[in-house]
C-alpha cells in the first residue's frame, strides 16, 4: 500500500510540474516569488523582448495583455479584463508608433501608469510601426526596454544589464548574418505583401518595387491583382515577400500568371512564449531570403 501512495504522490508532483511549465510557456506570465514589480507588455514581440530582459529577476511578474496568437494590434479593442490587468501594472511596455491604437484610453484611465515606448529613437519608417522586423532597430527596442526597467526597478539593475548584454549579443549575431547576405543581394528587388517587410528590405538594402498590404483578412480587388502582375513584369527578378496567414491566396493567384518566386516570411507577431522565438523566427527568415535570392 505504501508503495502505491508513493507513486500517486510522484504522479501528482509530475502533473503539477507539467502544469507549471505549460503556464510559463503558453499563458505568458512569469512570476518569481513575491510580486513587487508588475510588468505588462502589449503584444507578442514586446513580450518576447521583455521576457529576455526580465528573465528570472527577483520579485518581478511579466504578463502579456493580448494572446500569443493575437497578431498585430491595429484593430485591438481593450476588454474589461485588460483594463483590470493594467490597473495593477507598474509599467506598460508598448511597441509604439501607433500600433496600440488604444493608448490614449489607457493613459486617460490610468494617468499614473508608466508607459514605456520601445520604439523611441528606433527609426520608425513613416506610417509603418512594424519596427521589430529590422534586427538593427529591434536592438534599439530591447535597449529601450532594458533602460526603462533599470530605471524603474533599481534593485534589479545589474541583473537586467546582464540579461540585456546577453540578448543583444544574440541579436548582433543575426545582424552580422544579415549583413553578409546584404553584401550579395543589395539593390535587388522585392514585392511586399505586408507592410512589415519594408523593414526587412531596409536591413538587406532591397528595392521595394511594390507593396500590397495584407495585414489582415480582406478582399483583394482585380485592380490590385493587375498592379502586382505589372510590377512583377517590370521587375522580373523580384521576389515576393508574403505572410502565410493572409498572403498565401494572393501568392497563388500571382503564381498562376507569372513565374514569380514567393518567400513566406514570419512577421514574428505570433508563436509560443519561448524566449528564443524571435531569434529562431528571424533565423528562419534569413534562411528563406538566402534561398530565394540564390545566395550560397
Ligand atoms: Zn501589422
PDB file of C-alpha atoms and ligand atoms in Angstrom:
ATOM      1  CA  UNK A   1       0.000   0.000   0.000  1.00  0.00           C
ATOM      2  CA  UNK A   2       2.756   2.407   0.987  1.00  0.00           C
ATOM      3  CA  UNK A   3       4.292   1.943  -2.441  1.00  0.00           C
ATOM      4  CA  UNK A   4       1.075   2.786  -4.172  1.00  0.00           C
ATOM      5  CA  UNK A   5       0.690   6.143  -2.383  1.00  0.00           C
ATOM      6  CA  UNK A   6       4.289   6.965  -3.148  1.00  0.00           C
ATOM      7  CA  UNK A   7       3.545   6.501  -6.815  1.00  0.00           C
ATOM      8  CA  UNK A   8       0.422   8.685  -6.630  1.00  0.00           C
ATOM      9  CA  UNK A   9       2.406  11.446  -4.918  1.00  0.00           C
ATOM     10  CA  UNK A  10       5.064  11.267  -7.593  1.00  0.00           C
ATOM     11  CA  UNK A  11       2.413  11.418 -10.273  1.00  0.00           C
ATOM     12  CA  UNK A  12       0.803  14.458  -8.665  1.00  0.00           C
ATOM     13  CA  UNK A  13       4.165  16.233  -8.495  1.00  0.00           C
ATOM     14  CA  UNK A  14       4.788  15.412 -12.148  1.00  0.00           C
ATOM     15  CA  UNK A  15       1.369  16.769 -13.158  1.00  0.00           C
ATOM     16  CA  UNK A  16       1.899  19.941 -11.140  1.00  0.00           C
ATOM     17  CA  UNK A  17       5.328  20.477 -12.714  1.00  0.00           C
ATOM     18  CA  UNK A  18       3.990  19.928 -16.226  1.00  0.00           C
ATOM     19  CA  UNK A  19       1.235  22.421 -15.440  1.00  0.00           C
ATOM     20  CA  UNK A  20       3.799  24.974 -14.302  1.00  0.00           C
ATOM     21  CA  UNK A  21       5.850  24.541 -17.490  1.00  0.00           C
ATOM     22  CA  UNK A  22       2.735  24.876 -19.613  1.00  0.00           C
ATOM     23  CA  UNK A  23       1.767  28.074 -17.816  1.00  0.00           C
ATOM     24  CA  UNK A  24       5.211  29.595 -18.271  1.00  0.00           C
ATOM     25  CA  UNK A  25       5.256  28.805 -21.986  1.00  0.00           C
ATOM     26  CA  UNK A  26       1.712  29.410 -23.122  1.00  0.00           C
ATOM     27  CA  UNK A  27      -0.032  31.708 -20.701  1.00  0.00           C
ATOM     28  CA  UNK A  28       2.617  34.347 -20.985  1.00  0.00           C
ATOM     29  CA  UNK A  29       3.171  35.083 -17.368  1.00  0.00           C
ATOM     30  CA  UNK A  30       6.358  34.875 -15.353  1.00  0.00           C
ATOM     31  CA  UNK A  31       6.193  35.233 -11.653  1.00  0.00           C
ATOM     32  CA  UNK A  32       9.099  34.977  -9.263  1.00  0.00           C
ATOM     33  CA  UNK A  33       8.337  34.842  -5.570  1.00  0.00           C
ATOM     34  CA  UNK A  34       6.546  37.798  -4.082  1.00  0.00           C
ATOM     35  CA  UNK A  35       5.146  40.232  -6.614  1.00  0.00           C
ATOM     36  CA  UNK A  36       6.862  43.540  -6.155  1.00  0.00           C
ATOM     37  CA  UNK A  37       7.134  44.910  -9.669  1.00  0.00           C
ATOM     38  CA  UNK A  38       4.447  44.152 -12.240  1.00  0.00           C
ATOM     39  CA  UNK A  39       5.319  44.490 -15.928  1.00  0.00           C
ATOM     40  CA  UNK A  40       2.682  44.238 -18.665  1.00  0.00           C
ATOM     41  CA  UNK A  41       3.501  44.142 -22.392  1.00  0.00           C
ATOM     42  CA  UNK A  42       1.036  44.944 -25.170  1.00  0.00           C
ATOM     43  CA  UNK A  43       1.599  42.144 -27.683  1.00  0.00           C
ATOM     44  CA  UNK A  44       3.795  39.235 -28.696  1.00  0.00           C
ATOM     45  CA  UNK A  45       7.065  40.809 -29.943  1.00  0.00           C
ATOM     46  CA  UNK A  46       7.146  43.136 -26.929  1.00  0.00           C
ATOM     47  CA  UNK A  47       6.550  40.231 -24.553  1.00  0.00           C
ATOM     48  CA  UNK A  48       9.434  38.226 -26.057  1.00  0.00           C
ATOM     49  CA  UNK A  49      11.787  41.223 -25.861  1.00  0.00           C
ATOM     50  CA  UNK A  50      10.790  41.965 -22.256  1.00  0.00           C
ATOM     51  CA  UNK A  51      10.994  38.287 -21.304  1.00  0.00           C
ATOM     52  CA  UNK A  52      14.639  38.260 -22.370  1.00  0.00           C
ATOM     53  CA  UNK A  53      15.401  41.199 -20.076  1.00  0.00           C
ATOM     54  CA  UNK A  54      13.202  40.184 -17.128  1.00  0.00           C
ATOM     55  CA  UNK A  55      14.361  36.548 -17.116  1.00  0.00           C
ATOM     56  CA  UNK A  56      14.312  35.311 -13.521  1.00  0.00           C
ATOM     57  CA  UNK A  57      14.517  38.753 -11.916  1.00  0.00           C
ATOM     58  CA  UNK A  58      13.591  38.731  -8.245  1.00  0.00           C
ATOM     59  CA  UNK A  59      10.060  39.848  -7.381  1.00  0.00           C
ATOM     60  CA  UNK A  60       9.090  40.671 -10.978  1.00  0.00           C
ATOM     61  CA  UNK A  61       5.954  39.483 -12.731  1.00  0.00           C
ATOM     62  CA  UNK A  62       5.727  39.785 -16.501  1.00  0.00           C
ATOM     63  CA  UNK A  63       2.406  39.364 -18.276  1.00  0.00           C
ATOM     64  CA  UNK A  64       1.253  39.909 -21.841  1.00  0.00           C
ATOM     65  CA  UNK A  65      -2.003  41.799 -22.363  1.00  0.00           C
ATOM     66  CA  UNK A  66      -3.050  40.060 -25.585  1.00  0.00           C
ATOM     67  CA  UNK A  67      -2.985  36.402 -26.585  1.00  0.00           C
ATOM     68  CA  UNK A  68       0.082  34.831 -28.218  1.00  0.00           C
ATOM     69  CA  UNK A  69      -1.911  34.407 -31.431  1.00  0.00           C
ATOM     70  CA  UNK A  70      -3.475  37.892 -31.482  1.00  0.00           C
ATOM     71  CA  UNK A  71      -1.003  39.202 -34.058  1.00  0.00           C
ATOM     72  CA  UNK A  72      -0.758  42.930 -34.764  1.00  0.00           C
ATOM     73  CA  UNK A  73      -2.863  45.178 -32.564  1.00  0.00           C
ATOM     74  CA  UNK A  74      -4.107  47.605 -35.230  1.00  0.00           C
ATOM     75  CA  UNK A  75      -7.799  46.920 -34.524  1.00  0.00           C
ATOM     76  CA  UNK A  76      -7.493  45.620 -30.981  1.00  0.00           C
ATOM     77  CA  UNK A  77     -10.256  46.505 -28.533  1.00  0.00           C
ATOM     78  CA  UNK A  78      -9.390  46.523 -24.831  1.00  0.00           C
ATOM     79  CA  UNK A  79     -11.532  44.198 -22.719  1.00  0.00           C
ATOM     80  CA  UNK A  80     -12.618  44.865 -19.107  1.00  0.00           C
ATOM     81  CA  UNK A  81     -10.074  42.153 -18.081  1.00  0.00           C
ATOM     82  CA  UNK A  82      -7.328  44.070 -19.909  1.00  0.00           C
ATOM     83  CA  UNK A  83      -8.241  47.229 -18.020  1.00  0.00           C
ATOM     84  CA  UNK A  84      -8.187  45.327 -14.750  1.00  0.00           C
ATOM     85  CA  UNK A  85      -4.733  43.968 -15.569  1.00  0.00           C
ATOM     86  CA  UNK A  86      -3.437  47.429 -16.427  1.00  0.00           C
ATOM     87  CA  UNK A  87      -4.824  48.840 -13.180  1.00  0.00           C
ATOM     88  CA  UNK A  88      -2.333  46.569 -11.344  1.00  0.00           C
ATOM     89  CA  UNK A  89       0.639  47.265 -13.619  1.00  0.00           C
ATOM     90  CA  UNK A  90       3.702  49.278 -12.653  1.00  0.00           C
ATOM     91  CA  UNK A  91       4.744  49.668 -16.270  1.00  0.00           C
ATOM     92  CA  UNK A  92       3.124  49.002 -19.640  1.00  0.00           C
ATOM     93  CA  UNK A  93       5.641  48.220 -22.382  1.00  0.00           C
ATOM     94  CA  UNK A  94       4.359  49.068 -25.861  1.00  0.00           C
ATOM     95  CA  UNK A  95       5.804  48.938 -29.362  1.00  0.00           C
ATOM     96  CA  UNK A  96       4.527  52.439 -30.092  1.00  0.00           C
ATOM     97  CA  UNK A  97       4.313  54.096 -33.498  1.00  0.00           C
ATOM     98  CA  UNK A  98       0.515  53.970 -33.275  1.00  0.00           C
ATOM     99  CA  UNK A  99       0.164  50.174 -33.382  1.00  0.00           C
ATOM    100  CA  UNK A 100      -1.514  50.210 -29.944  1.00  0.00           C
ATOM    101  CA  UNK A 101      -4.388  52.440 -31.015  1.00  0.00           C
ATOM    102  CA  UNK A 102      -5.901  52.300 -27.508  1.00  0.00           C
ATOM    103  CA  UNK A 103      -3.046  54.053 -25.714  1.00  0.00           C
ATOM    104  CA  UNK A 104      -4.853  57.337 -25.167  1.00  0.00           C
ATOM    105  CA  UNK A 105      -7.673  55.445 -23.445  1.00  0.00           C
ATOM    106  CA  UNK A 106      -5.153  53.719 -21.164  1.00  0.00           C
ATOM    107  CA  UNK A 107      -3.370  56.974 -20.352  1.00  0.00           C
ATOM    108  CA  UNK A 108      -6.684  58.636 -19.541  1.00  0.00           C
ATOM    109  CA  UNK A 109      -7.913  55.819 -17.305  1.00  0.00           C
ATOM    110  CA  UNK A 110      -4.569  55.323 -15.514  1.00  0.00           C
ATOM    111  CA  UNK A 111      -2.685  58.627 -15.552  1.00  0.00           C
ATOM    112  CA  UNK A 112      -0.085  57.249 -13.109  1.00  0.00           C
ATOM    113  CA  UNK A 113       0.745  54.157 -15.150  1.00  0.00           C
ATOM    114  CA  UNK A 114       4.198  54.396 -16.737  1.00  0.00           C
ATOM    115  CA  UNK A 115       4.086  53.679 -20.451  1.00  0.00           C
ATOM    116  CA  UNK A 116       7.396  52.553 -21.933  1.00  0.00           C
ATOM    117  CA  UNK A 117       7.534  53.246 -25.676  1.00  0.00           C
ATOM    118  CA  UNK A 118      10.054  50.740 -27.023  1.00  0.00           C
ATOM    119  CA  UNK A 119      10.287  52.431 -30.436  1.00  0.00           C
ATOM    120  CA  UNK A 120      11.639  55.694 -29.159  1.00  0.00           C
ATOM    121  CA  UNK A 121      14.546  56.738 -31.418  1.00  0.00           C
ATOM    122  CA  UNK A 122      14.461  53.309 -33.077  1.00  0.00           C
ATOM    123  CA  UNK A 123      13.955  54.877 -36.513  1.00  0.00           C
ATOM    124  CA  UNK A 124      10.349  54.132 -37.437  1.00  0.00           C
ATOM    125  CA  UNK A 125       9.507  54.279 -41.121  1.00  0.00           C
ATOM    126  CA  UNK A 126       6.704  56.679 -41.980  1.00  0.00           C
ATOM    127  CA  UNK A 127       3.229  55.280 -41.208  1.00  0.00           C
ATOM    128  CA  UNK A 128       4.726  51.870 -40.505  1.00  0.00           C
ATOM    129  CA  UNK A 129       5.137  50.689 -36.935  1.00  0.00           C
ATOM    130  CA  UNK A 130       6.379  47.114 -37.621  1.00  0.00           C
ATOM    131  CA  UNK A 131       9.837  48.172 -36.475  1.00  0.00           C
ATOM    132  CA  UNK A 132      10.721  44.895 -34.677  1.00  0.00           C
ATOM    133  CA  UNK A 133      11.180  43.371 -38.153  1.00  0.00           C
ATOM    134  CA  UNK A 134      14.505  45.156 -38.503  1.00  0.00           C
ATOM    135  CA  UNK A 135      17.054  43.390 -36.320  1.00  0.00           C
ATOM    136  CA  UNK A 136      19.115  46.562 -36.038  1.00  0.00           C
ATOM    137  CA  UNK A 137      16.098  48.593 -34.940  1.00  0.00           C
ATOM    138  CA  UNK A 138      14.802  45.853 -32.674  1.00  0.00           C
ATOM    139  CA  UNK A 139      18.096  46.035 -30.792  1.00  0.00           C
ATOM    140  CA  UNK A 140      17.252  49.648 -30.009  1.00  0.00           C
ATOM    141  CA  UNK A 141      13.825  48.496 -28.751  1.00  0.00           C
ATOM    142  CA  UNK A 142      15.489  45.952 -26.486  1.00  0.00           C
ATOM    143  CA  UNK A 143      17.854  48.637 -25.185  1.00  0.00           C
ATOM    144  CA  UNK A 144      14.926  50.969 -24.506  1.00  0.00           C
ATOM    145  CA  UNK A 145      13.104  48.257 -22.576  1.00  0.00           C
ATOM    146  CA  UNK A 146      16.231  47.439 -20.550  1.00  0.00           C
ATOM    147  CA  UNK A 147      16.942  51.134 -19.811  1.00  0.00           C
ATOM    148  CA  UNK A 148      13.361  51.668 -18.686  1.00  0.00           C
ATOM    149  CA  UNK A 149      13.309  48.615 -16.414  1.00  0.00           C
ATOM    150  CA  UNK A 150      16.675  49.536 -14.859  1.00  0.00           C
ATOM    151  CA  UNK A 151      15.320  52.976 -14.016  1.00  0.00           C
ATOM    152  CA  UNK A 152      12.016  51.774 -12.577  1.00  0.00           C
ATOM    153  CA  UNK A 153      13.330  48.737 -10.723  1.00  0.00           C
ATOM    154  CA  UNK A 154      16.739  49.832  -9.439  1.00  0.00           C
ATOM    155  CA  UNK A 155      17.198  46.727  -7.279  1.00  0.00           C
ATOM    156  CA  UNK A 156      17.447  44.503 -10.340  1.00  0.00           C
ATOM    157  CA  UNK A 157      19.550  46.914 -12.396  1.00  0.00           C
ATOM    158  CA  UNK A 158      22.658  44.759 -12.578  1.00  0.00           C
ATOM    159  CA  UNK A 159      20.652  41.682 -13.401  1.00  0.00           C
ATOM    160  CA  UNK A 160      18.765  43.465 -16.199  1.00  0.00           C
ATOM    161  CA  UNK A 161      22.021  44.802 -17.623  1.00  0.00           C
ATOM    162  CA  UNK A 162      23.480  41.307 -17.763  1.00  0.00           C
ATOM    163  CA  UNK A 163      20.375  39.979 -19.469  1.00  0.00           C
ATOM    164  CA  UNK A 164      20.421  42.862 -21.946  1.00  0.00           C
ATOM    165  CA  UNK A 165      24.042  42.284 -22.851  1.00  0.00           C
ATOM    166  CA  UNK A 166      23.473  38.586 -23.461  1.00  0.00           C
ATOM    167  CA  UNK A 167      20.381  39.137 -25.606  1.00  0.00           C
ATOM    168  CA  UNK A 168      21.916  41.954 -27.637  1.00  0.00           C
ATOM    169  CA  UNK A 169      24.850  39.691 -28.388  1.00  0.00           C
ATOM    170  CA  UNK A 170      22.495  37.087 -29.850  1.00  0.00           C
ATOM    171  CA  UNK A 171      20.685  39.757 -31.889  1.00  0.00           C
ATOM    172  CA  UNK A 172      24.024  41.091 -33.140  1.00  0.00           C
ATOM    173  CA  UNK A 173      24.862  37.652 -34.489  1.00  0.00           C
ATOM    174  CA  UNK A 174      21.663  37.760 -36.564  1.00  0.00           C
ATOM    175  CA  UNK A 175      22.575  41.227 -37.721  1.00  0.00           C
ATOM    176  CA  UNK A 176      26.004  40.012 -38.856  1.00  0.00           C
ATOM    177  CA  UNK A 177      24.411  37.186 -40.834  1.00  0.00           C
ATOM    178  CA  UNK A 178      22.082  39.672 -42.487  1.00  0.00           C
ATOM    179  CA  UNK A 179      24.954  41.991 -43.381  1.00  0.00           C
ATOM    180  CA  UNK A 180      26.800  39.215 -45.110  1.00  0.00           C
ATOM    181  CA  UNK A 181      23.743  38.437 -47.248  1.00  0.00           C
ATOM    182  CA  UNK A 182      23.144  42.130 -47.806  1.00  0.00           C
ATOM    183  CA  UNK A 183      26.533  42.463 -49.474  1.00  0.00           C
ATOM    184  CA  UNK A 184      25.363  39.921 -52.054  1.00  0.00           C
ATOM    185  CA  UNK A 185      21.759  40.989 -52.685  1.00  0.00           C
ATOM    186  CA  UNK A 186      21.509  44.728 -52.064  1.00  0.00           C
ATOM    187  CA  UNK A 187      19.892  46.674 -54.889  1.00  0.00           C
ATOM    188  CA  UNK A 188      17.795  43.667 -55.940  1.00  0.00           C
ATOM    189  CA  UNK A 189      14.006  43.981 -55.940  1.00  0.00           C
ATOM    190  CA  UNK A 190      11.242  42.626 -53.767  1.00  0.00           C
ATOM    191  CA  UNK A 191       7.479  42.948 -53.869  1.00  0.00           C
ATOM    192  CA  UNK A 192       5.891  43.134 -50.468  1.00  0.00           C
ATOM    193  CA  UNK A 193       2.559  41.626 -49.432  1.00  0.00           C
ATOM    194  CA  UNK A 194       2.843  43.053 -45.929  1.00  0.00           C
ATOM    195  CA  UNK A 195       3.946  46.456 -44.692  1.00  0.00           C
ATOM    196  CA  UNK A 196       6.200  44.806 -42.103  1.00  0.00           C
ATOM    197  CA  UNK A 197       8.618  43.625 -44.810  1.00  0.00           C
ATOM    198  CA  UNK A 198       9.653  47.211 -45.581  1.00  0.00           C
ATOM    199  CA  UNK A 199      11.932  46.857 -42.549  1.00  0.00           C
ATOM    200  CA  UNK A 200      13.476  43.673 -43.960  1.00  0.00           C
ATOM    201  CA  UNK A 201      14.017  45.447 -47.281  1.00  0.00           C
ATOM    202  CA  UNK A 202      15.861  48.134 -45.380  1.00  0.00           C
ATOM    203  CA  UNK A 203      18.087  45.668 -43.497  1.00  0.00           C
ATOM    204  CA  UNK A 204      19.053  43.912 -46.753  1.00  0.00           C
ATOM    205  CA  UNK A 205      19.243  47.032 -48.955  1.00  0.00           C
ATOM    206  CA  UNK A 206      16.484  45.706 -51.220  1.00  0.00           C
ATOM    207  CA  UNK A 207      14.413  47.851 -53.550  1.00  0.00           C
ATOM    208  CA  UNK A 208      10.683  47.714 -52.712  1.00  0.00           C
ATOM    209  CA  UNK A 209       9.117  47.581 -56.189  1.00  0.00           C
ATOM    210  CA  UNK A 210       5.532  47.384 -54.948  1.00  0.00           C
ATOM    211  CA  UNK A 211       3.610  46.972 -51.685  1.00  0.00           C
ATOM    212  CA  UNK A 212       0.239  45.334 -51.288  1.00  0.00           C
ATOM    213  CA  UNK A 213      -0.604  45.457 -47.617  1.00  0.00           C
ATOM    214  CA  UNK A 214      -2.273  42.252 -46.479  1.00  0.00           C
ATOM    215  CA  UNK A 215      -2.035  42.672 -42.725  1.00  0.00           C
ATOM    216  CA  UNK A 216      -5.481  41.195 -42.137  1.00  0.00           C
ATOM    217  CA  UNK A 217      -8.149  39.104 -43.816  1.00  0.00           C
ATOM    218  CA  UNK A 218      -9.518  41.157 -46.706  1.00  0.00           C
ATOM    219  CA  UNK A 219     -10.670  41.046 -50.312  1.00  0.00           C
ATOM    220  CA  UNK A 220      -8.070  41.926 -52.932  1.00  0.00           C
ATOM    221  CA  UNK A 221      -9.509  43.877 -55.856  1.00  0.00           C
ATOM    222  CA  UNK A 222      -8.937  42.976 -59.517  1.00  0.00           C
ATOM    223  CA  UNK A 223      -7.105  46.283 -59.853  1.00  0.00           C
ATOM    224  CA  UNK A 224      -4.661  45.321 -57.118  1.00  0.00           C
ATOM    225  CA  UNK A 225      -4.008  41.943 -58.752  1.00  0.00           C
ATOM    226  CA  UNK A 226      -3.169  43.601 -62.058  1.00  0.00           C
ATOM    227  CA  UNK A 227      -0.934  46.148 -60.267  1.00  0.00           C
ATOM    228  CA  UNK A 228       1.066  43.290 -58.724  1.00  0.00           C
ATOM    229  CA  UNK A 229       1.340  41.491 -62.077  1.00  0.00           C
ATOM    230  CA  UNK A 230       2.599  44.609 -63.836  1.00  0.00           C
ATOM    231  CA  UNK A 231       5.076  45.335 -61.036  1.00  0.00           C
ATOM    232  CA  UNK A 232       6.381  41.777 -61.498  1.00  0.00           C
ATOM    233  CA  UNK A 233       6.716  42.257 -65.252  1.00  0.00           C
ATOM    234  CA  UNK A 234       8.708  45.439 -64.756  1.00  0.00           C
ATOM    235  CA  UNK A 235      10.924  43.753 -62.131  1.00  0.00           C
ATOM    236  CA  UNK A 236      11.132  40.233 -63.440  1.00  0.00           C
ATOM    237  CA  UNK A 237      13.663  39.025 -60.888  1.00  0.00           C
ATOM    238  CA  UNK A 238      11.758  40.438 -57.905  1.00  0.00           C
ATOM    239  CA  UNK A 239      10.940  38.079 -55.050  1.00  0.00           C
ATOM    240  CA  UNK A 240       7.543  38.321 -53.369  1.00  0.00           C
ATOM    241  CA  UNK A 241       7.679  38.530 -49.565  1.00  0.00           C
ATOM    242  CA  UNK A 242       4.373  37.273 -48.160  1.00  0.00           C
ATOM    243  CA  UNK A 243       2.892  36.194 -44.879  1.00  0.00           C
ATOM    244  CA  UNK A 244       1.461  32.693 -44.953  1.00  0.00           C
ATOM    245  CA  UNK A 245      -1.670  33.632 -42.995  1.00  0.00           C
ATOM    246  CA  UNK A 246      -3.012  36.493 -45.126  1.00  0.00           C
ATOM    247  CA  UNK A 247      -0.835  36.411 -48.221  1.00  0.00           C
ATOM    248  CA  UNK A 248      -0.967  32.824 -49.482  1.00  0.00           C
ATOM    249  CA  UNK A 249      -4.156  33.195 -51.512  1.00  0.00           C
ATOM    250  CA  UNK A 250      -2.786  36.214 -53.354  1.00  0.00           C
ATOM    251  CA  UNK A 251       0.517  34.389 -53.865  1.00  0.00           C
ATOM    252  CA  UNK A 252      -1.359  31.514 -55.528  1.00  0.00           C
ATOM    253  CA  UNK A 253      -3.207  33.948 -57.803  1.00  0.00           C
ATOM    254  CA  UNK A 254       0.053  35.576 -58.888  1.00  0.00           C
ATOM    255  CA  UNK A 255       1.826  32.247 -59.391  1.00  0.00           C
ATOM    256  CA  UNK A 256      -0.827  31.231 -61.925  1.00  0.00           C
ATOM    257  CA  UNK A 257       0.085  34.167 -64.143  1.00  0.00           C
ATOM    258  CA  UNK A 258       3.803  34.621 -63.577  1.00  0.00           C
ATOM    259  CA  UNK A 259       6.763  32.520 -62.512  1.00  0.00           C
ATOM    260  CA  UNK A 260       7.466  34.784 -59.547  1.00  0.00           C
ATOM    261  CA  UNK A 261       9.308  33.406 -56.549  1.00  0.00           C
ATOM    262  CA  UNK A 262       7.343  33.676 -53.310  1.00  0.00           C
ATOM    263  CA  UNK A 263       9.051  33.756 -49.949  1.00  0.00           C
ATOM    264  CA  UNK A 264       6.738  33.165 -46.980  1.00  0.00           C
ATOM    265  CA  UNK A 265       8.229  35.039 -44.063  1.00  0.00           C
ATOM    266  CA  UNK A 266       7.346  35.228 -40.403  1.00  0.00           C
ATOM    267  CA  UNK A 267       6.177  38.636 -39.183  1.00  0.00           C
ATOM    268  CA  UNK A 268       7.093  37.448 -35.661  1.00  0.00           C
ATOM    269  CA  UNK A 269       3.816  38.528 -34.087  1.00  0.00           C
ATOM    270  CA  UNK A 270       2.573  35.050 -33.159  1.00  0.00           C
ATOM    271  CA  UNK A 271       4.025  31.981 -31.507  1.00  0.00           C
ATOM    272  CA  UNK A 272       4.533  30.319 -28.181  1.00  0.00           C
ATOM    273  CA  UNK A 273       6.132  32.246 -25.353  1.00  0.00           C
ATOM    274  CA  UNK A 274       9.589  30.692 -25.554  1.00  0.00           C
ATOM    275  CA  UNK A 275      12.199  33.383 -25.104  1.00  0.00           C
ATOM    276  CA  UNK A 276      14.191  32.371 -28.200  1.00  0.00           C
ATOM    277  CA  UNK A 277      11.251  32.674 -30.563  1.00  0.00           C
ATOM    278  CA  UNK A 278      12.318  36.000 -32.111  1.00  0.00           C
ATOM    279  CA  UNK A 279      15.795  34.602 -32.723  1.00  0.00           C
ATOM    280  CA  UNK A 280      14.586  31.348 -34.264  1.00  0.00           C
ATOM    281  CA  UNK A 281      11.865  33.062 -36.336  1.00  0.00           C
ATOM    282  CA  UNK A 282      14.332  35.578 -37.728  1.00  0.00           C
ATOM    283  CA  UNK A 283      16.914  32.857 -38.349  1.00  0.00           C
ATOM    284  CA  UNK A 284      14.354  31.020 -40.476  1.00  0.00           C
ATOM    285  CA  UNK A 285      13.550  34.266 -42.356  1.00  0.00           C
ATOM    286  CA  UNK A 286      17.258  34.683 -43.090  1.00  0.00           C
ATOM    287  CA  UNK A 287      17.451  31.141 -44.446  1.00  0.00           C
ATOM    288  CA  UNK A 288      14.416  31.686 -46.695  1.00  0.00           C
ATOM    289  CA  UNK A 289      15.677  35.007 -48.044  1.00  0.00           C
ATOM    290  CA  UNK A 290      19.061  33.465 -48.826  1.00  0.00           C
ATOM    291  CA  UNK A 291      17.362  30.638 -50.677  1.00  0.00           C
ATOM    292  CA  UNK A 292      15.012  32.950 -52.604  1.00  0.00           C
ATOM    293  CA  UNK A 293      17.880  35.098 -53.914  1.00  0.00           C
ATOM    294  CA  UNK A 294      20.139  32.119 -54.543  1.00  0.00           C
ATOM    295  CA  UNK A 295      22.821  33.116 -52.048  1.00  0.00           C
ATOM    296  CA  UNK A 296      25.301  30.294 -51.436  1.00  0.00           C
TER     297      UNK A 296
HETATM  298 ZN1  LIG B   1       0.627  44.976 -38.516  1.00  0.00          ZN
END
